[in-house]
PDB file of C-alpha atoms in Angstrom:
ATOM      1  CA  MET M   1     -74.954  21.739  39.141  1.00  0.00           C
ATOM      2  CA  SER M   2     -74.116  25.206  37.817  1.00  0.00           C
ATOM      3  CA  ILE M   3     -73.560  26.052  34.146  1.00  0.00           C
ATOM      4  CA  ALA M   4     -70.836  28.543  33.149  1.00  0.00           C
ATOM      5  CA  PRO M   5     -71.919  31.691  31.281  1.00  0.00           C
ATOM      6  CA  PRO M   6     -71.292  31.653  27.483  1.00  0.00           C
ATOM      7  CA  ARG M   7     -68.296  34.026  27.678  1.00  0.00           C
ATOM      8  CA  ALA M   8     -66.674  31.932  30.417  1.00  0.00           C
ATOM      9  CA  ALA M   9     -67.276  28.777  28.442  1.00  0.00           C
ATOM     10  CA  ALA M  10     -65.699  30.294  25.336  1.00  0.00           C
ATOM     11  CA  ALA M  11     -62.674  31.398  27.355  1.00  0.00           C
ATOM     12  CA  LEU M  12     -62.245  27.946  28.811  1.00  0.00           C
ATOM     13  CA  ALA M  13     -62.429  26.399  25.327  1.00  0.00           C
ATOM     14  CA  ALA M  14     -59.800  28.797  24.017  1.00  0.00           C
ATOM     15  CA  VAL M  15     -57.448  27.963  26.882  1.00  0.00           C
ATOM     16  CA  ALA M  16     -57.923  24.247  26.221  1.00  0.00           C
ATOM     17  CA  LEU M  17     -57.100  24.671  22.512  1.00  0.00           C
ATOM     18  CA  LEU M  18     -53.993  26.746  23.247  1.00  0.00           C
ATOM     19  CA  THR M  19     -52.758  24.197  25.776  1.00  0.00           C
ATOM     20  CA  ALA M  20     -53.238  21.390  23.272  1.00  0.00           C
ATOM     21  CA  ALA M  21     -51.345  23.304  20.574  1.00  0.00           C
ATOM     22  CA  LEU M  22     -48.418  24.063  22.877  1.00  0.00           C
ATOM     23  CA  THR M  23     -48.214  20.446  24.027  1.00  0.00           C
ATOM     24  CA  THR M  24     -48.205  19.183  20.430  1.00  0.00           C
ATOM     25  CA  GLY M  25     -45.567  21.748  19.446  1.00  0.00           C
ATOM     26  CA  CYS M  26     -43.231  20.726  22.260  1.00  0.00           C
ATOM     27  CA  SER M  27     -43.538  17.092  21.320  1.00  0.00           C
ATOM     28  CA  SER M  28     -42.685  17.887  17.679  1.00  0.00           C
ATOM     29  CA  ASP M  29     -39.675  20.016  18.628  1.00  0.00           C
ATOM     30  CA  SER M  30     -38.384  17.286  20.897  1.00  0.00           C
ATOM     31  CA  GLY M  31     -38.710  14.725  18.157  1.00  0.00           C
ATOM     32  CA  SER M  32     -36.982  17.020  15.679  1.00  0.00           C
ATOM     33  CA  LYS M  33     -34.036  17.577  17.998  1.00  0.00           C
ATOM     34  CA  SER M  34     -33.752  13.852  18.611  1.00  0.00           C
ATOM     35  CA  SER M  35     -33.829  13.187  14.886  1.00  0.00           C
ATOM     36  CA  ASP M  36     -31.246  15.898  14.207  1.00  0.00           C
ATOM     37  CA  THR M  37     -28.940  14.420  16.841  1.00  0.00           C
ATOM     38  CA  LYS M  38     -29.280  10.952  15.348  1.00  0.00           C
ATOM     39  CA  ASN M  39     -28.644  12.247  11.846  1.00  0.00           C
ATOM     40  CA  ALA M  40     -25.519  14.049  13.039  1.00  0.00           C
ATOM     41  CA  LYS M  41     -24.238  10.835  14.607  1.00  0.00           C
ATOM     42  CA  ASP M  42     -25.053   8.851  11.480  1.00  0.00           C
ATOM     43  CA  THR M  43     -23.240  11.386   9.316  1.00  0.00           C
ATOM     44  CA  LYS M  44     -20.222  11.250  11.571  1.00  0.00           C
ATOM     45  CA  SER M  45     -20.098   7.458  11.582  1.00  0.00           C
ATOM     46  CA  GLY M  46     -20.618   7.421   7.837  1.00  0.00           C
ATOM     47  CA  ALA M  47     -17.587   9.549   7.038  1.00  0.00           C
ATOM     48  CA  SER M  48     -15.581   8.779   3.947  1.00  0.00           C
ATOM     49  CA  PRO M  49     -13.506   5.585   4.307  1.00  0.00           C
ATOM     50  CA  SER M  50      -9.825   5.847   5.098  1.00  0.00           C
ATOM     51  CA  THR M  51      -7.388   5.836   2.216  1.00  0.00           C
ATOM     52  CA  SER M  52      -4.687   4.051   4.170  1.00  0.00           C
ATOM     53  CA  ALA M  53      -2.635   1.366   2.518  1.00  0.00           C
ATOM     54  CA  SER M  54      -4.119  -1.923   1.632  1.00  0.00           C
ATOM     55  CA  GLY M  55      -0.896  -3.609   0.633  1.00  0.00           C
ATOM     56  CA  PRO M  56      -0.847  -7.203  -0.546  1.00  0.00           C
ATOM     57  CA  GLY M  57      -4.303  -8.656  -0.511  1.00  0.00           C
ATOM     58  CA  GLY M  58      -5.767  -5.270   0.250  1.00  0.00           C
ATOM     59  CA  GLY M  59      -7.781  -4.807  -2.916  1.00  0.00           C
ATOM     60  CA  GLY M  60      -5.956  -1.878  -4.482  1.00  0.00           C
ATOM     61  CA  GLY M  61      -6.313   0.822  -1.847  1.00  0.00           C
ATOM     62  CA  ALA M  62      -3.864   3.700  -1.448  1.00  0.00           C
ATOM     63  CA  ILE M  63      -0.317   2.781  -0.497  1.00  0.00           C
ATOM     64  CA  PRO M  64       1.437   4.849   2.190  1.00  0.00           C
ATOM     65  CA  ALA M  65       4.103   7.292   1.103  1.00  0.00           C
ATOM     66  CA  GLY M  66       7.522   6.933   2.660  1.00  0.00           C
ATOM     67  CA  PRO M  67       9.980   9.715   3.470  1.00  0.00           C
ATOM     68  CA  GLY M  68      11.579   9.484   0.038  1.00  0.00           C
ATOM     69  CA  PRO M  69      15.280   9.669  -0.898  1.00  0.00           C
ATOM     70  CA  GLN M  70      17.614  10.945   1.812  1.00  0.00           C
ATOM     71  CA  SER M  71      20.982  12.625   1.588  1.00  0.00           C
ATOM     72  CA  SER M  72      22.121  10.374   4.426  1.00  0.00           C
ATOM     73  CA  TYR M  73      20.397   7.102   5.299  1.00  0.00           C
ATOM     74  CA  THR M  74      20.130   5.540   8.738  1.00  0.00           C
ATOM     75  CA  VAL M  75      19.427   1.928   9.710  1.00  0.00           C
ATOM     76  CA  GLN M  76      15.678   1.481  10.069  1.00  0.00           C
ATOM     77  CA  LYS M  77      14.082  -0.503  12.873  1.00  0.00           C
ATOM     78  CA  GLN M  78      12.572  -3.761  11.655  1.00  0.00           C
ATOM     79  CA  PRO M  79       9.493  -5.648  12.921  1.00  0.00           C
ATOM     80  CA  ALA M  80       9.978  -7.837  15.989  1.00  0.00           C
ATOM     81  CA  ALA M  81      11.660 -11.176  15.440  1.00  0.00           C
ATOM     82  CA  GLY M  82       9.221 -13.846  14.312  1.00  0.00           C
ATOM     83  CA  SER M  83       6.340 -11.388  13.904  1.00  0.00           C
ATOM     84  CA  CYS M  84       6.193 -11.577  10.086  1.00  0.00           C
ATOM     85  CA  HIS M  85       4.997 -14.567   8.097  1.00  0.00           C
ATOM     86  CA  TYR M  86       5.541 -15.389   4.448  1.00  0.00           C
ATOM     87  CA  GLN M  87       2.661 -16.122   2.145  1.00  0.00           C
ATOM     88  CA  TYR M  88       2.982 -18.362  -0.892  1.00  0.00           C
ATOM     89  CA  THR M  89       1.135 -18.585  -4.174  1.00  0.00           C
ATOM     90  CA  ALA M  90      -0.197 -21.853  -5.553  1.00  0.00           C
ATOM     91  CA  SER M  91       3.064 -22.164  -7.501  1.00  0.00           C
ATOM     92  CA  LYS M  92       5.059 -21.657  -4.267  1.00  0.00           C
ATOM     93  CA  ASP M  93       6.377 -18.209  -5.146  1.00  0.00           C
ATOM     94  CA  PRO M  94       6.905 -16.101  -2.004  1.00  0.00           C
ATOM     95  CA  LEU M  95       4.863 -13.058  -1.023  1.00  0.00           C
ATOM     96  CA  PRO M  96       5.490 -10.806   1.999  1.00  0.00           C
ATOM     97  CA  ASP M  97       3.357 -10.434   5.100  1.00  0.00           C
ATOM     98  CA  PRO M  98       0.989  -7.529   4.280  1.00  0.00           C
ATOM     99  CA  ASN M  99       0.996  -6.428   7.925  1.00  0.00           C
ATOM    100  CA  CYS M 100       4.778  -6.091   7.980  1.00  0.00           C
ATOM    101  CA  THR M 101       5.410  -5.169   4.352  1.00  0.00           C
ATOM    102  CA  PRO M 102       2.468  -3.366   2.715  1.00  0.00           C
ATOM    103  CA  GLY M 103       4.791  -1.321   0.518  1.00  0.00           C
ATOM    104  CA  ALA M 104       5.641   2.376   0.600  1.00  0.00           C
ATOM    105  CA  THR M 105       6.036   4.833  -2.252  1.00  0.00           C
ATOM    106  CA  ASN M 106       8.639   7.470  -3.010  1.00  0.00           C
ATOM    107  CA  PRO M 107       6.782  10.822  -2.906  1.00  0.00           C
ATOM    108  CA  LYS M 108       9.234  12.262  -5.433  1.00  0.00           C
ATOM    109  CA  VAL M 109       7.918   9.881  -8.103  1.00  0.00           C
ATOM    110  CA  THR M 110       4.562  10.857  -9.565  1.00  0.00           C
ATOM    111  CA  GLN M 111       2.904  10.575 -12.955  1.00  0.00           C
ATOM    112  CA  ALA M 112       4.093  14.140 -13.610  1.00  0.00           C
ATOM    113  CA  THR M 113       7.769  13.468 -12.736  1.00  0.00           C
ATOM    114  CA  LEU M 114       8.324  10.196 -14.602  1.00  0.00           C
ATOM    115  CA  LYS M 115      10.774  11.653 -17.138  1.00  0.00           C
ATOM    116  CA  THR M 116      13.089  13.008 -14.455  1.00  0.00           C
ATOM    117  CA  THR M 117      12.777  10.043 -12.095  1.00  0.00           C
ATOM    118  CA  ILE M 118      12.146   6.374 -12.917  1.00  0.00           C
ATOM    119  CA  CYS M 119      12.158   6.846 -16.697  1.00  0.00           C
ATOM    120  CA  ARG M 120      15.621   8.406 -16.534  1.00  0.00           C
ATOM    121  CA  SER M 121      18.431   5.869 -16.849  1.00  0.00           C
ATOM    122  CA  GLY M 122      20.531   5.695 -13.704  1.00  0.00           C
ATOM    123  CA  TYR M 123      17.905   7.247 -11.448  1.00  0.00           C
ATOM    124  CA  THR M 124      17.784   4.427  -8.918  1.00  0.00           C
ATOM    125  CA  LYS M 125      21.558   4.469  -8.474  1.00  0.00           C
ATOM    126  CA  ASP M 126      21.269   8.028  -7.192  1.00  0.00           C
ATOM    127  CA  ILE M 127      18.760   7.146  -4.457  1.00  0.00           C
ATOM    128  CA  ARG M 128      19.772   3.640  -3.370  1.00  0.00           C
ATOM    129  CA  PRO M 129      20.803   3.291   0.308  1.00  0.00           C
ATOM    130  CA  PRO M 130      24.398   2.085   0.826  1.00  0.00           C
ATOM    131  CA  VAL M 131      25.138  -1.562   1.610  1.00  0.00           C
ATOM    132  CA  GLY M 132      26.428  -0.515   5.024  1.00  0.00           C
ATOM    133  CA  ILE M 133      22.842   0.431   5.870  1.00  0.00           C
ATOM    134  CA  THR M 134      20.858  -2.265   4.078  1.00  0.00           C
ATOM    135  CA  GLY M 135      23.203  -5.051   5.198  1.00  0.00           C
ATOM    136  CA  ARG M 136      22.305  -4.483   8.836  1.00  0.00           C
ATOM    137  CA  GLU M 137      18.640  -4.136   7.980  1.00  0.00           C
ATOM    138  CA  LYS M 138      18.724  -7.442   6.067  1.00  0.00           C
ATOM    139  CA  THR M 139      19.916  -9.387   9.053  1.00  0.00           C
ATOM    140  CA  ALA M 140      17.276  -7.873  11.316  1.00  0.00           C
ATOM    141  CA  ASN M 141      14.519  -8.380   8.726  1.00  0.00           C
ATOM    142  CA  ALA M 142      15.510 -12.021   8.259  1.00  0.00           C
ATOM    143  CA  ALA M 143      14.821 -12.435  11.967  1.00  0.00           C
ATOM    144  CA  SER M 144      11.503 -10.585  11.568  1.00  0.00           C
ATOM    145  CA  TYR M 145      10.419 -13.183   8.997  1.00  0.00           C
ATOM    146  CA  GLY M 146      12.079 -16.110  10.747  1.00  0.00           C
ATOM    147  CA  TYR M 147      14.109 -16.799   7.608  1.00  0.00           C
ATOM    148  CA  LYS M 148      16.506 -19.673   8.238  1.00  0.00           C
ATOM    149  CA  GLY M 149      18.031 -20.143   4.792  1.00  0.00           C
ATOM    150  CA  SER M 150      21.439 -19.095   3.555  1.00  0.00           C
ATOM    151  CA  LEU M 151      21.890 -15.340   3.573  1.00  0.00           C
ATOM    152  CA  LYS M 152      23.473 -15.705   0.130  1.00  0.00           C
ATOM    153  CA  ASP M 153      20.244 -17.071  -1.334  1.00  0.00           C
ATOM    154  CA  TYR M 154      17.848 -14.301  -0.422  1.00  0.00           C
ATOM    155  CA  GLU M 155      17.350 -10.799  -1.683  1.00  0.00           C
ATOM    156  CA  TYR M 156      16.574  -7.812   0.505  1.00  0.00           C
ATOM    157  CA  ASP M 157      13.841  -6.707  -1.839  1.00  0.00           C
ATOM    158  CA  HIS M 158      11.900  -3.507  -2.304  1.00  0.00           C
ATOM    159  CA  LEU M 159       8.308  -4.720  -2.561  1.00  0.00           C
ATOM    160  CA  ILE M 160       7.623  -1.721  -4.818  1.00  0.00           C
ATOM    161  CA  SER M 161      10.969  -1.556  -6.556  1.00  0.00           C
ATOM    162  CA  LEU M 162      12.905   1.682  -6.902  1.00  0.00           C
ATOM    163  CA  GLN M 163      12.259   1.655 -10.638  1.00  0.00           C
ATOM    164  CA  LEU M 164       8.511   1.613  -9.908  1.00  0.00           C
ATOM    165  CA  GLY M 165       8.660   4.530  -7.493  1.00  0.00           C
ATOM    166  CA  GLY M 166       9.078   2.563  -4.272  1.00  0.00           C
ATOM    167  CA  ASP M 167      10.571   4.243  -1.221  1.00  0.00           C
ATOM    168  CA  PRO M 168      14.315   3.546  -0.896  1.00  0.00           C
ATOM    169  CA  ASN M 169      14.546   2.739   2.804  1.00  0.00           C
ATOM    170  CA  ASP M 170      11.105   2.675   4.407  1.00  0.00           C
ATOM    171  CA  PRO M 171      10.912  -0.637   6.366  1.00  0.00           C
ATOM    172  CA  ARG M 172       7.349  -1.090   5.108  1.00  0.00           C
ATOM    173  CA  ASN M 173       8.747  -1.466   1.603  1.00  0.00           C
ATOM    174  CA  LEU M 174      11.568  -3.924   2.282  1.00  0.00           C
ATOM    175  CA  TRP M 175      11.501  -7.639   3.012  1.00  0.00           C
ATOM    176  CA  VAL M 176      13.806 -10.631   2.917  1.00  0.00           C
ATOM    177  CA  GLU M 177      12.554 -12.423  -0.191  1.00  0.00           C
ATOM    178  CA  PRO M 178      13.233 -16.175  -0.299  1.00  0.00           C
ATOM    179  CA  PRO M 179      14.168 -17.855  -3.588  1.00  0.00           C
ATOM    180  CA  SER M 180      11.397 -18.934  -5.941  1.00  0.00           C
ATOM    181  CA  PRO M 181      10.936 -22.613  -6.926  1.00  0.00           C
ATOM    182  CA  GLY M 182      13.716 -24.178  -8.985  1.00  0.00           C
ATOM    183  CA  HIS M 183      16.459 -22.467  -7.015  1.00  0.00           C
ATOM    184  CA  LYS M 184      19.741 -24.274  -6.340  1.00  0.00           C
ATOM    185  CA  ALA M 185      20.996 -23.845  -2.796  1.00  0.00           C
ATOM    186  CA  GLY M 186      24.027 -21.592  -2.621  1.00  0.00           C
ATOM    187  CA  ALA M 187      23.507 -20.237  -6.135  1.00  0.00           C
ATOM    188  CA  GLY M 188      22.454 -16.796  -4.976  1.00  0.00           C
ATOM    189  CA  PRO M 189      19.044 -15.097  -5.233  1.00  0.00           C
ATOM    190  CA  ASN M 190      16.512 -16.512  -7.661  1.00  0.00           C
ATOM    191  CA  ASN M 191      14.022 -13.711  -8.120  1.00  0.00           C
ATOM    192  CA  PRO M 192      11.704 -13.720 -11.163  1.00  0.00           C
ATOM    193  CA  LYS M 193       9.988 -10.728  -9.584  1.00  0.00           C
ATOM    194  CA  ASP M 194      12.777  -8.590 -11.053  1.00  0.00           C
ATOM    195  CA  VAL M 195      11.649  -9.350 -14.601  1.00  0.00           C
ATOM    196  CA  VAL M 196       8.061  -8.404 -13.724  1.00  0.00           C
ATOM    197  CA  GLU M 197       9.288  -5.093 -12.328  1.00  0.00           C
ATOM    198  CA  THR M 198      11.242  -4.309 -15.494  1.00  0.00           C
ATOM    199  CA  LYS M 199       8.205  -4.984 -17.660  1.00  0.00           C
ATOM    200  CA  LEU M 200       6.052  -2.774 -15.447  1.00  0.00           C
ATOM    201  CA  LYS M 201       8.542   0.091 -15.581  1.00  0.00           C
ATOM    202  CA  ASN M 202       8.724  -0.067 -19.354  1.00  0.00           C
ATOM    203  CA  ALA M 203       4.932  -0.131 -19.545  1.00  0.00           C
ATOM    204  CA  ILE M 204       4.739   2.948 -17.321  1.00  0.00           C
ATOM    205  CA  CYS M 205       7.377   4.872 -19.272  1.00  0.00           C
ATOM    206  CA  SER M 206       5.767   3.990 -22.610  1.00  0.00           C
ATOM    207  CA  GLY M 207       2.347   5.096 -21.407  1.00  0.00           C
ATOM    208  CA  LYS M 208       0.821   1.619 -21.489  1.00  0.00           C
ATOM    209  CA  THR M 209      -0.112   1.690 -17.828  1.00  0.00           C
ATOM    210  CA  ASP M 210      -0.454   4.137 -14.950  1.00  0.00           C
ATOM    211  CA  LEU M 211       2.165   4.536 -12.209  1.00  0.00           C
ATOM    212  CA  VAL M 212      -0.222   4.167  -9.274  1.00  0.00           C
ATOM    213  CA  LYS M 213      -1.987   1.157 -10.793  1.00  0.00           C
ATOM    214  CA  ALA M 214       1.355  -0.557 -11.347  1.00  0.00           C
ATOM    215  CA  GLN M 215       2.406   0.142  -7.757  1.00  0.00           C
ATOM    216  CA  GLN M 216      -0.855  -1.264  -6.434  1.00  0.00           C
ATOM    217  CA  ALA M 217      -0.563  -4.365  -8.609  1.00  0.00           C
ATOM    218  CA  ILE M 218       3.004  -5.186  -7.561  1.00  0.00           C
ATOM    219  CA  ALA M 219       2.231  -4.566  -3.887  1.00  0.00           C
ATOM    220  CA  HIS M 220      -0.833  -6.794  -4.038  1.00  0.00           C
ATOM    221  CA  ASP M 221       0.826  -9.790  -5.711  1.00  0.00           C
ATOM    222  CA  TRP M 222       3.869  -9.554  -7.973  1.00  0.00           C
ATOM    223  CA  THR M 223       3.023 -12.868  -9.636  1.00  0.00           C
ATOM    224  CA  THR M 224      -0.280 -11.523 -11.005  1.00  0.00           C
ATOM    225  CA  ALA M 225       0.677  -7.868 -11.552  1.00  0.00           C
ATOM    226  CA  LEU M 226       1.085  -8.076 -15.328  1.00  0.00           C
ATOM    227  CA  LYS M 227      -2.165  -9.982 -15.798  1.00  0.00           C
ATOM    228  CA  THR M 228      -4.011  -7.550 -13.539  1.00  0.00           C
ATOM    229  CA  LEU M 229      -2.913  -4.655 -15.737  1.00  0.00           C
ATOM    230  CA  GLY M 230      -3.616  -6.473 -18.994  1.00  0.00           C
ATOM    231  CA  LEU M 231       0.069  -6.589 -19.969  1.00  0.00           C
ATOM    232  CA  PRO M 232       1.799  -9.498 -21.758  1.00  0.00           C
ATOM    233  CA  GLU M 233       3.184 -11.995 -19.275  1.00  0.00           C
ATOM    234  CA  LYS M 234       5.547 -13.636 -21.744  1.00  0.00           C
ATOM    235  CA  ALA M 235       8.116 -11.512 -23.541  1.00  0.00           C
ATOM    236  CA  ALA M 236       8.519 -11.768 -27.282  1.00  0.00           C
ATOM    237  CA  LYS M 237      11.796 -13.148 -28.584  1.00  0.00           C
ATOM    238  CA  GLY M 238      14.523 -10.570 -28.174  1.00  0.00           C
ATOM    239  CA  ASP M 239      12.423  -8.370 -25.895  1.00  0.00           C
ATOM    240  CA  PRO M 240      14.872  -6.485 -23.603  1.00  0.00           C
ATOM    241  CA  THR M 241      12.275  -6.412 -20.821  1.00  0.00           C
ATOM    242  CA  ALA M 242      12.789 -10.146 -20.359  1.00  0.00           C
ATOM    243  CA  VAL M 243      16.024  -9.495 -18.478  1.00  0.00           C
ATOM    244  CA  LYS M 244      16.823  -7.694 -15.266  1.00  0.00           C
ATOM    245  CA  ASP M 245      17.012  -3.921 -15.580  1.00  0.00           C
ATOM    246  CA  PRO M 246      20.203  -2.187 -14.354  1.00  0.00           C
ATOM    247  CA  ASP M 247      17.944   0.223 -12.506  1.00  0.00           C
ATOM    248  CA  ASP M 248      16.316  -2.573 -10.524  1.00  0.00           C
ATOM    249  CA  GLU M 249      17.394  -4.018  -7.183  1.00  0.00           C
TER     250      GLU M 249
END
């Protein structure tokens, strides 16, 4: 058995050390690239959540903006017949299907434009679609919800009313609202939601609540909107907000 000279042995040792270092370095680089790739994927999958509408039952997320007031309105296509389903509170007050009617806002109404929009008397009259348009939409929307009652006893309601900055004719903001409990057949709409809307508008215009918060509250559940915002649910004697506002539906 031969023994390598000292210089040869030293050279062989150096080669062995270099090989080991290169092998270790490649393994580390590979792991780093793998980790970087994983982190990139994790970052992508962990992007900020969508701010799409939550609508009723949606927990207060952003509500979609509609097209806003139009100089000329056209009949809007409604959801397929029978595809929408009413919800009811414990007291049997009606709520819309959040998938069909999540609400839609009027982009012209913002916290900065309140004085020239919803807080200006007569504003909603200027943006309301004509009956020739909404009448046809009502009939189609009644079929969407499978509403079988008298057409005289329901209201084609803006979920977020015009006086709260709701879009005038976006189908996501309109639904055939059945009468609330205590209604007499043939007596016309019975809609206590109107009073809630008036109180909310007055609270917005007096600075007692925020526009967006009020819109979210009414879209989520009109029967709890006032309580959600910490506003009085019962009007004091002689309080004008206890009656329907001319600027409402």
